[in-house]
CSV table of C-alpha atoms in Angstrom, one decimal:
chain,number,residue,atom,x,y,z
A,29,UNK,CA,19.3,110.7,91.0
A,30,UNK,CA,18.6,113.1,88.2
A,31,UNK,CA,15.6,113.0,85.8
A,32,UNK,CA,15.7,113.2,82.0
A,33,UNK,CA,13.2,116.0,82.2
A,34,UNK,CA,15.5,118.1,84.4
A,35,UNK,CA,18.4,117.6,82.0
A,36,UNK,CA,16.3,118.6,79.0
A,37,UNK,CA,15.0,121.7,80.8
A,38,UNK,CA,18.7,122.7,81.5
A,39,UNK,CA,19.9,122.4,77.9
A,40,UNK,CA,19.6,126.1,77.1
A,41,UNK,CA,22.3,126.6,79.8
A,42,UNK,CA,24.8,124.4,78.1
A,43,UNK,CA,26.8,127.2,76.4
A,44,UNK,CA,26.8,129.6,79.3
A,45,UNK,CA,30.5,130.0,80.1
A,46,UNK,CA,32.8,132.9,81.0
A,47,UNK,CA,36.4,132.7,79.7
A,48,UNK,CA,39.0,133.7,82.2
A,49,UNK,CA,42.8,133.9,81.5
A,50,UNK,CA,45.1,133.3,84.5
A,51,UNK,CA,48.8,134.3,84.0
A,52,UNK,CA,51.3,131.4,84.5
A,53,UNK,CA,54.5,131.9,86.5
A,54,UNK,CA,56.7,130.9,83.5
A,55,UNK,CA,54.8,133.0,81.0
A,56,UNK,CA,51.6,132.6,79.0
A,57,UNK,CA,48.1,132.1,80.3
A,58,UNK,CA,45.9,129.3,81.6
A,59,UNK,CA,42.4,129.6,80.1
A,60,UNK,CA,39.5,128.7,82.3
A,61,UNK,CA,35.8,128.3,81.2
A,62,UNK,CA,33.7,129.1,84.2
A,63,UNK,CA,30.0,127.9,83.9
A,64,UNK,CA,27.2,130.2,84.9
A,65,UNK,CA,25.8,129.7,88.4
A,66,UNK,CA,22.7,127.9,87.0
A,67,UNK,CA,24.8,125.6,84.8
A,68,UNK,CA,27.3,124.9,87.7
A,69,UNK,CA,24.4,123.8,89.9
A,70,UNK,CA,23.2,121.2,87.3
A,71,UNK,CA,26.8,120.1,86.7
A,72,UNK,CA,27.3,119.5,90.4
A,73,UNK,CA,24.1,117.4,90.4
A,74,UNK,CA,25.4,115.4,87.4
A,75,UNK,CA,28.7,114.9,89.2
A,76,UNK,CA,26.8,113.4,92.2
A,77,UNK,CA,24.9,111.1,89.9
A,78,UNK,CA,28.2,110.0,88.1
A,79,UNK,CA,29.9,109.3,91.4
A,80,UNK,CA,26.9,107.1,92.4
A,81,UNK,CA,27.0,104.9,89.3
A,82,UNK,CA,30.8,104.6,88.8
A,83,UNK,CA,33.3,102.7,91.0
A,84,UNK,CA,34.8,105.2,93.5
A,85,UNK,CA,38.4,104.1,93.8
A,86,UNK,CA,41.3,102.8,91.7
A,87,UNK,CA,44.8,102.2,92.9
A,88,UNK,CA,47.2,104.8,91.8
A,89,UNK,CA,44.6,107.6,91.4
A,90,UNK,CA,44.8,110.5,93.8
A,91,UNK,CA,43.0,113.8,94.3
A,92,UNK,CA,39.7,113.2,92.6
A,93,UNK,CA,37.7,110.8,94.6
A,94,UNK,CA,40.0,109.8,97.4
A,95,UNK,CA,43.6,110.2,98.3
A,96,UNK,CA,45.3,113.6,99.0
A,97,UNK,CA,48.3,115.1,97.4
A,98,UNK,CA,50.2,114.0,100.5
A,99,UNK,CA,49.2,110.4,100.1
A,100,UNK,CA,50.3,110.7,96.4
A,101,UNK,CA,53.8,111.8,97.5
A,102,UNK,CA,54.0,109.1,100.3
A,103,UNK,CA,53.4,106.4,97.7
A,104,UNK,CA,56.8,107.2,96.2
A,105,UNK,CA,58.6,108.4,99.3
A,106,UNK,CA,60.7,105.2,99.7
A,107,UNK,CA,61.9,105.0,96.1
A,108,UNK,CA,65.4,106.2,95.1
A,109,UNK,CA,64.5,107.3,91.6
A,110,UNK,CA,61.5,109.5,90.7
A,111,UNK,CA,60.4,110.1,87.1
A,112,UNK,CA,57.5,112.5,86.6
A,113,UNK,CA,55.6,114.2,83.8
A,114,UNK,CA,52.4,116.1,83.2
A,115,UNK,CA,49.9,115.8,80.3
A,116,UNK,CA,49.6,118.7,78.0
A,117,UNK,CA,46.1,120.3,77.7
A,118,UNK,CA,44.7,117.2,79.5
A,119,UNK,CA,41.1,118.2,79.8
A,120,UNK,CA,40.7,119.5,76.2
A,121,UNK,CA,42.4,116.4,74.9
A,122,UNK,CA,39.7,114.0,76.3
A,123,UNK,CA,37.9,112.2,73.4
A,124,UNK,CA,34.3,113.2,74.1
A,125,UNK,CA,32.9,110.4,71.9
A,126,UNK,CA,34.8,107.8,74.0
A,127,UNK,CA,33.7,109.5,77.2
A,128,UNK,CA,30.1,109.2,75.9
A,129,UNK,CA,30.6,105.5,75.3
A,130,UNK,CA,32.0,105.1,78.8
A,131,UNK,CA,28.9,106.7,80.4
A,132,UNK,CA,26.6,104.8,78.0
A,133,UNK,CA,28.2,101.5,78.9
A,134,UNK,CA,27.9,102.0,82.6
A,135,UNK,CA,24.2,103.1,82.5
A,136,UNK,CA,23.5,100.1,80.2
A,137,UNK,CA,25.1,97.7,82.7
A,138,UNK,CA,23.2,99.2,85.6
A,139,UNK,CA,19.9,99.0,83.7
A,140,UNK,CA,20.4,95.2,83.3
A,141,UNK,CA,21.9,94.0,86.6
A,142,UNK,CA,20.8,96.5,89.3
A,143,UNK,CA,17.1,95.8,89.8
A,144,UNK,CA,16.6,98.4,92.5
A,145,UNK,CA,18.1,101.2,90.5
A,146,UNK,CA,15.9,103.9,88.9
A,147,UNK,CA,17.9,103.1,85.8
A,148,UNK,CA,16.6,99.5,85.7
A,149,UNK,CA,14.8,98.5,82.5
A,150,UNK,CA,15.8,101.6,80.5
A,151,UNK,CA,15.8,100.7,76.9
A,152,UNK,CA,18.6,101.4,74.4
A,153,UNK,CA,17.3,104.7,73.0
A,154,UNK,CA,16.6,106.0,76.5
A,155,UNK,CA,20.1,105.1,77.6
A,156,UNK,CA,21.7,106.8,74.6
A,157,UNK,CA,19.5,109.9,75.1
A,158,UNK,CA,20.5,110.1,78.8
A,159,UNK,CA,24.2,109.7,78.0
A,160,UNK,CA,23.9,112.5,75.3
A,161,UNK,CA,22.2,114.9,77.7
A,162,UNK,CA,24.9,114.3,80.4
A,163,UNK,CA,27.6,115.0,77.8
A,164,UNK,CA,25.9,118.1,76.4
A,165,UNK,CA,25.6,119.7,79.9
A,166,UNK,CA,29.2,119.0,80.9
A,167,UNK,CA,31.2,119.8,77.7
A,168,UNK,CA,31.7,122.9,75.6
A,169,UNK,CA,32.6,122.8,71.9
A,170,UNK,CA,33.3,119.0,72.3
A,171,UNK,CA,35.9,119.5,75.0
A,172,UNK,CA,35.9,119.3,78.8
A,173,UNK,CA,35.9,122.9,80.1
A,174,UNK,CA,38.6,123.5,82.6
A,175,UNK,CA,36.7,125.3,85.3
A,176,UNK,CA,33.5,123.2,85.4
A,177,UNK,CA,33.0,121.2,88.6
A,178,UNK,CA,32.3,118.0,86.7
A,179,UNK,CA,35.4,118.1,84.4
A,180,UNK,CA,38.0,116.6,86.8
A,181,UNK,CA,35.8,113.6,87.5
A,182,UNK,CA,35.1,113.1,83.8
A,183,UNK,CA,38.8,113.2,83.1
A,184,UNK,CA,39.3,110.7,85.9
A,185,UNK,CA,36.7,108.4,84.1
A,186,UNK,CA,38.6,108.6,80.9
A,187,UNK,CA,41.9,107.6,82.6
A,188,UNK,CA,40.5,104.8,84.7
A,189,UNK,CA,37.9,103.3,82.4
A,190,UNK,CA,40.3,103.2,79.5
A,191,UNK,CA,43.0,101.3,81.4
A,192,UNK,CA,45.8,103.8,80.7
A,193,UNK,CA,47.5,103.3,84.1
A,194,UNK,CA,47.4,99.5,83.9
A,195,UNK,CA,48.9,99.6,80.4
A,196,UNK,CA,51.8,101.8,81.6
A,197,UNK,CA,52.3,99.6,84.6
A,198,UNK,CA,52.8,96.6,82.4
A,199,UNK,CA,55.7,98.4,80.7
A,200,UNK,CA,57.5,98.8,84.0
A,201,UNK,CA,59.6,96.3,86.1
A,202,UNK,CA,57.6,94.7,88.9
A,203,UNK,CA,59.2,96.8,91.7
A,204,UNK,CA,58.3,100.1,90.0
A,205,UNK,CA,55.2,102.1,91.1
A,206,UNK,CA,53.0,104.5,89.1
A,207,UNK,CA,50.3,107.0,90.2
A,208,UNK,CA,48.7,110.2,89.0
A,209,UNK,CA,47.3,113.2,90.7
A,210,UNK,CA,44.8,114.7,88.3
A,211,UNK,CA,47.0,115.1,85.1
A,212,UNK,CA,50.4,114.7,86.8
A,213,UNK,CA,52.0,111.3,86.6
A,214,UNK,CA,54.8,109.9,88.9
A,215,UNK,CA,56.8,106.7,88.4
A,216,UNK,CA,59.3,105.5,90.9
A,217,UNK,CA,61.7,102.7,91.5
A,218,UNK,CA,65.2,101.6,92.5
A,219,UNK,CA,67.0,102.7,89.4
A,220,UNK,CA,66.7,105.2,86.5
A,221,UNK,CA,64.0,104.6,83.9
A,222,UNK,CA,65.7,103.9,80.6
A,223,UNK,CA,65.1,105.8,77.4
A,224,UNK,CA,63.4,102.9,75.7
A,225,UNK,CA,60.8,102.5,78.4
A,226,UNK,CA,60.2,106.2,78.5
A,227,UNK,CA,59.5,106.2,74.8
A,228,UNK,CA,57.1,103.3,75.1
A,229,UNK,CA,55.2,105.1,77.9
A,230,UNK,CA,54.9,108.3,75.9
A,231,UNK,CA,53.8,106.3,72.8
A,232,UNK,CA,51.1,104.6,74.9
A,233,UNK,CA,49.9,108.0,76.2
A,234,UNK,CA,49.6,109.2,72.6
A,235,UNK,CA,47.6,106.1,71.7
A,236,UNK,CA,45.1,107.1,74.3
A,237,UNK,CA,44.8,110.6,72.8
A,238,UNK,CA,47.0,112.5,75.2
A,239,UNK,CA,50.4,114.2,74.9
A,240,UNK,CA,53.2,114.6,77.4
A,241,UNK,CA,54.2,118.2,78.3
A,242,UNK,CA,57.8,118.2,77.3
A,243,UNK,CA,58.5,121.1,79.7
A,244,UNK,CA,57.3,119.1,82.7
A,245,UNK,CA,59.4,115.9,82.3
A,246,UNK,CA,61.7,115.2,85.2
A,247,UNK,CA,63.9,112.4,86.5
A,248,UNK,CA,65.5,112.7,90.0
A,249,UNK,CA,68.0,110.7,92.1
A,250,UNK,CA,66.9,111.2,95.7
A,251,UNK,CA,70.5,110.9,96.8
A,252,UNK,CA,71.2,114.2,95.0
A,253,UNK,CA,68.4,116.1,96.9
A,254,UNK,CA,64.8,115.6,97.9
A,255,UNK,CA,62.5,116.0,94.8
A,256,UNK,CA,59.1,117.5,94.9
A,257,UNK,CA,55.9,115.6,94.2
A,258,UNK,CA,52.8,117.8,94.2
A,259,UNK,CA,54.5,120.3,96.4
A,260,UNK,CA,55.9,117.8,98.9
A,261,UNK,CA,59.5,116.7,99.2
A,262,UNK,CA,60.4,113.0,99.3
A,263,UNK,CA,63.8,111.7,100.5
A,264,UNK,CA,63.8,108.2,99.1
A,265,UNK,CA,63.8,106.8,102.7
A,266,UNK,CA,60.1,106.9,103.5
A,267,UNK,CA,59.9,110.5,104.8
A,268,UNK,CA,58.2,113.5,103.3
A,269,UNK,CA,58.4,117.2,104.2
A,270,UNK,CA,57.4,120.6,103.0
A,271,UNK,CA,60.0,122.7,101.0
A,272,UNK,CA,62.1,124.9,103.3
A,273,UNK,CA,60.9,128.0,101.4
A,274,UNK,CA,57.3,127.4,102.4
A,275,UNK,CA,58.3,126.6,106.0
A,276,UNK,CA,60.2,129.9,106.2
A,277,UNK,CA,57.3,131.8,104.7
A,278,UNK,CA,54.8,130.5,107.2
A,279,UNK,CA,57.3,130.9,110.1
A,280,UNK,CA,57.5,134.6,109.2
A,281,UNK,CA,53.7,134.9,109.0
A,282,UNK,CA,53.1,133.2,112.4
A,283,UNK,CA,55.9,135.2,114.0
A,284,UNK,CA,54.5,138.5,112.8
A,285,UNK,CA,51.0,137.5,114.0
A,286,UNK,CA,52.4,136.6,117.5
A,287,UNK,CA,53.9,140.1,117.7
A,288,UNK,CA,50.7,142.0,116.9
A,289,UNK,CA,49.3,144.1,119.7
A,290,UNK,CA,45.9,142.5,119.4
A,291,UNK,CA,46.2,139.0,118.0
A,292,UNK,CA,43.1,136.9,117.7
A,293,UNK,CA,42.8,133.3,116.6
A,294,UNK,CA,39.4,134.0,115.1
A,295,UNK,CA,40.6,136.6,112.6
A,296,UNK,CA,41.1,135.6,108.9
A,297,UNK,CA,44.9,135.4,109.5
A,298,UNK,CA,44.4,133.4,112.7
A,299,UNK,CA,42.1,130.9,110.9
A,300,UNK,CA,44.7,130.6,108.0
A,301,UNK,CA,47.4,129.9,110.5
A,302,UNK,CA,45.3,127.2,112.2
A,303,UNK,CA,44.5,125.7,108.8
A,304,UNK,CA,48.2,125.6,107.8
A,305,UNK,CA,49.2,124.0,111.1
A,306,UNK,CA,46.4,121.4,110.6
A,307,UNK,CA,47.7,120.6,107.1
A,308,UNK,CA,51.1,119.8,108.6
A,309,UNK,CA,49.8,116.8,110.7
A,310,UNK,CA,49.5,114.4,107.8
A,311,UNK,CA,53.1,115.2,106.9
A,312,UNK,CA,54.8,115.5,110.3
A,313,UNK,CA,52.4,113.8,112.7
A,314,UNK,CA,51.8,115.5,116.0
A,315,UNK,CA,55.3,117.0,116.3
A,316,UNK,CA,55.5,120.2,114.3
A,317,UNK,CA,58.8,121.2,112.5
A,318,UNK,CA,61.0,123.2,115.0
A,319,UNK,CA,60.9,126.2,112.7
A,320,UNK,CA,57.1,126.4,113.0
A,321,UNK,CA,56.6,125.0,116.6
A,322,UNK,CA,58.3,127.9,118.5
A,323,UNK,CA,56.5,130.9,116.8
A,324,UNK,CA,53.2,128.9,116.8
A,325,UNK,CA,53.4,128.3,120.5
A,326,UNK,CA,54.1,132.0,121.0
A,327,UNK,CA,51.1,132.9,118.8
A,328,UNK,CA,48.8,130.5,120.7
A,329,UNK,CA,50.0,131.7,124.1
A,330,UNK,CA,49.4,135.4,123.2
A,331,UNK,CA,45.9,134.7,121.7
A,332,UNK,CA,45.0,132.6,124.7
A,333,UNK,CA,46.0,135.3,127.2
A,334,UNK,CA,44.2,138.0,125.1
A,335,UNK,CA,41.0,136.0,125.3
A,336,UNK,CA,41.1,135.6,129.1
């Protein structure tokens, strides 16, 4: 747990951020606000506290508490039609006053029903003060700073506790599925999503204080090709795979590593190769793609012989 005194002591750190601009592939910049090391430490402690007091799972949410980007893609891998979109400026769009109310409501509930919790018997002014301290140390100029370790979880709280996913699900036919991976949403089903339903979904998102990024709206028919979901291709028949471009890139890297005169599995490159191969197992199982299997076996054989 975290004490009120510790939070008050950390308040002078609340504005200590460094702005970093990262170029986007399609032009423009992504602005990150990176907290100072001292502020980052307290934010990580706050994050652990929030994870203890809030429910840890919700169906359809991936990448924040549980569920990988691969599981996110698998959820839609047997659907013929894929409709996807991203939120625009998702973190800065979070309503901080509503977020404060969410945290306040949870602490208030715990103070009443969980007798063994250190939060038990907190009175209203104390709960409100604690909620304010948590918000002050995890926000900057009344927004969630993209770059703080606590921001993804606080965004997750806004999405889950507000009931946004459930409201969108009610707009869909029963056989359709919805999920999100951080600020990216995917809806899938047996037929195209009609314009009327799309408009209702976008309107609902706006009612919750967010906007859809018009440049990231996509609708795919899996019969016309395997669409990408968080970097993984789905074929509409239950199978997922990596894009061929990524496979070819790593095939070349592994092949060149196997040809080196002094290859070693413990070098940075060797460790990266082993990490990449390990990441393939949730997608392909124990059988590696043929394009990767042959150069990887050559790499392993040479490193094994070199170490003997």
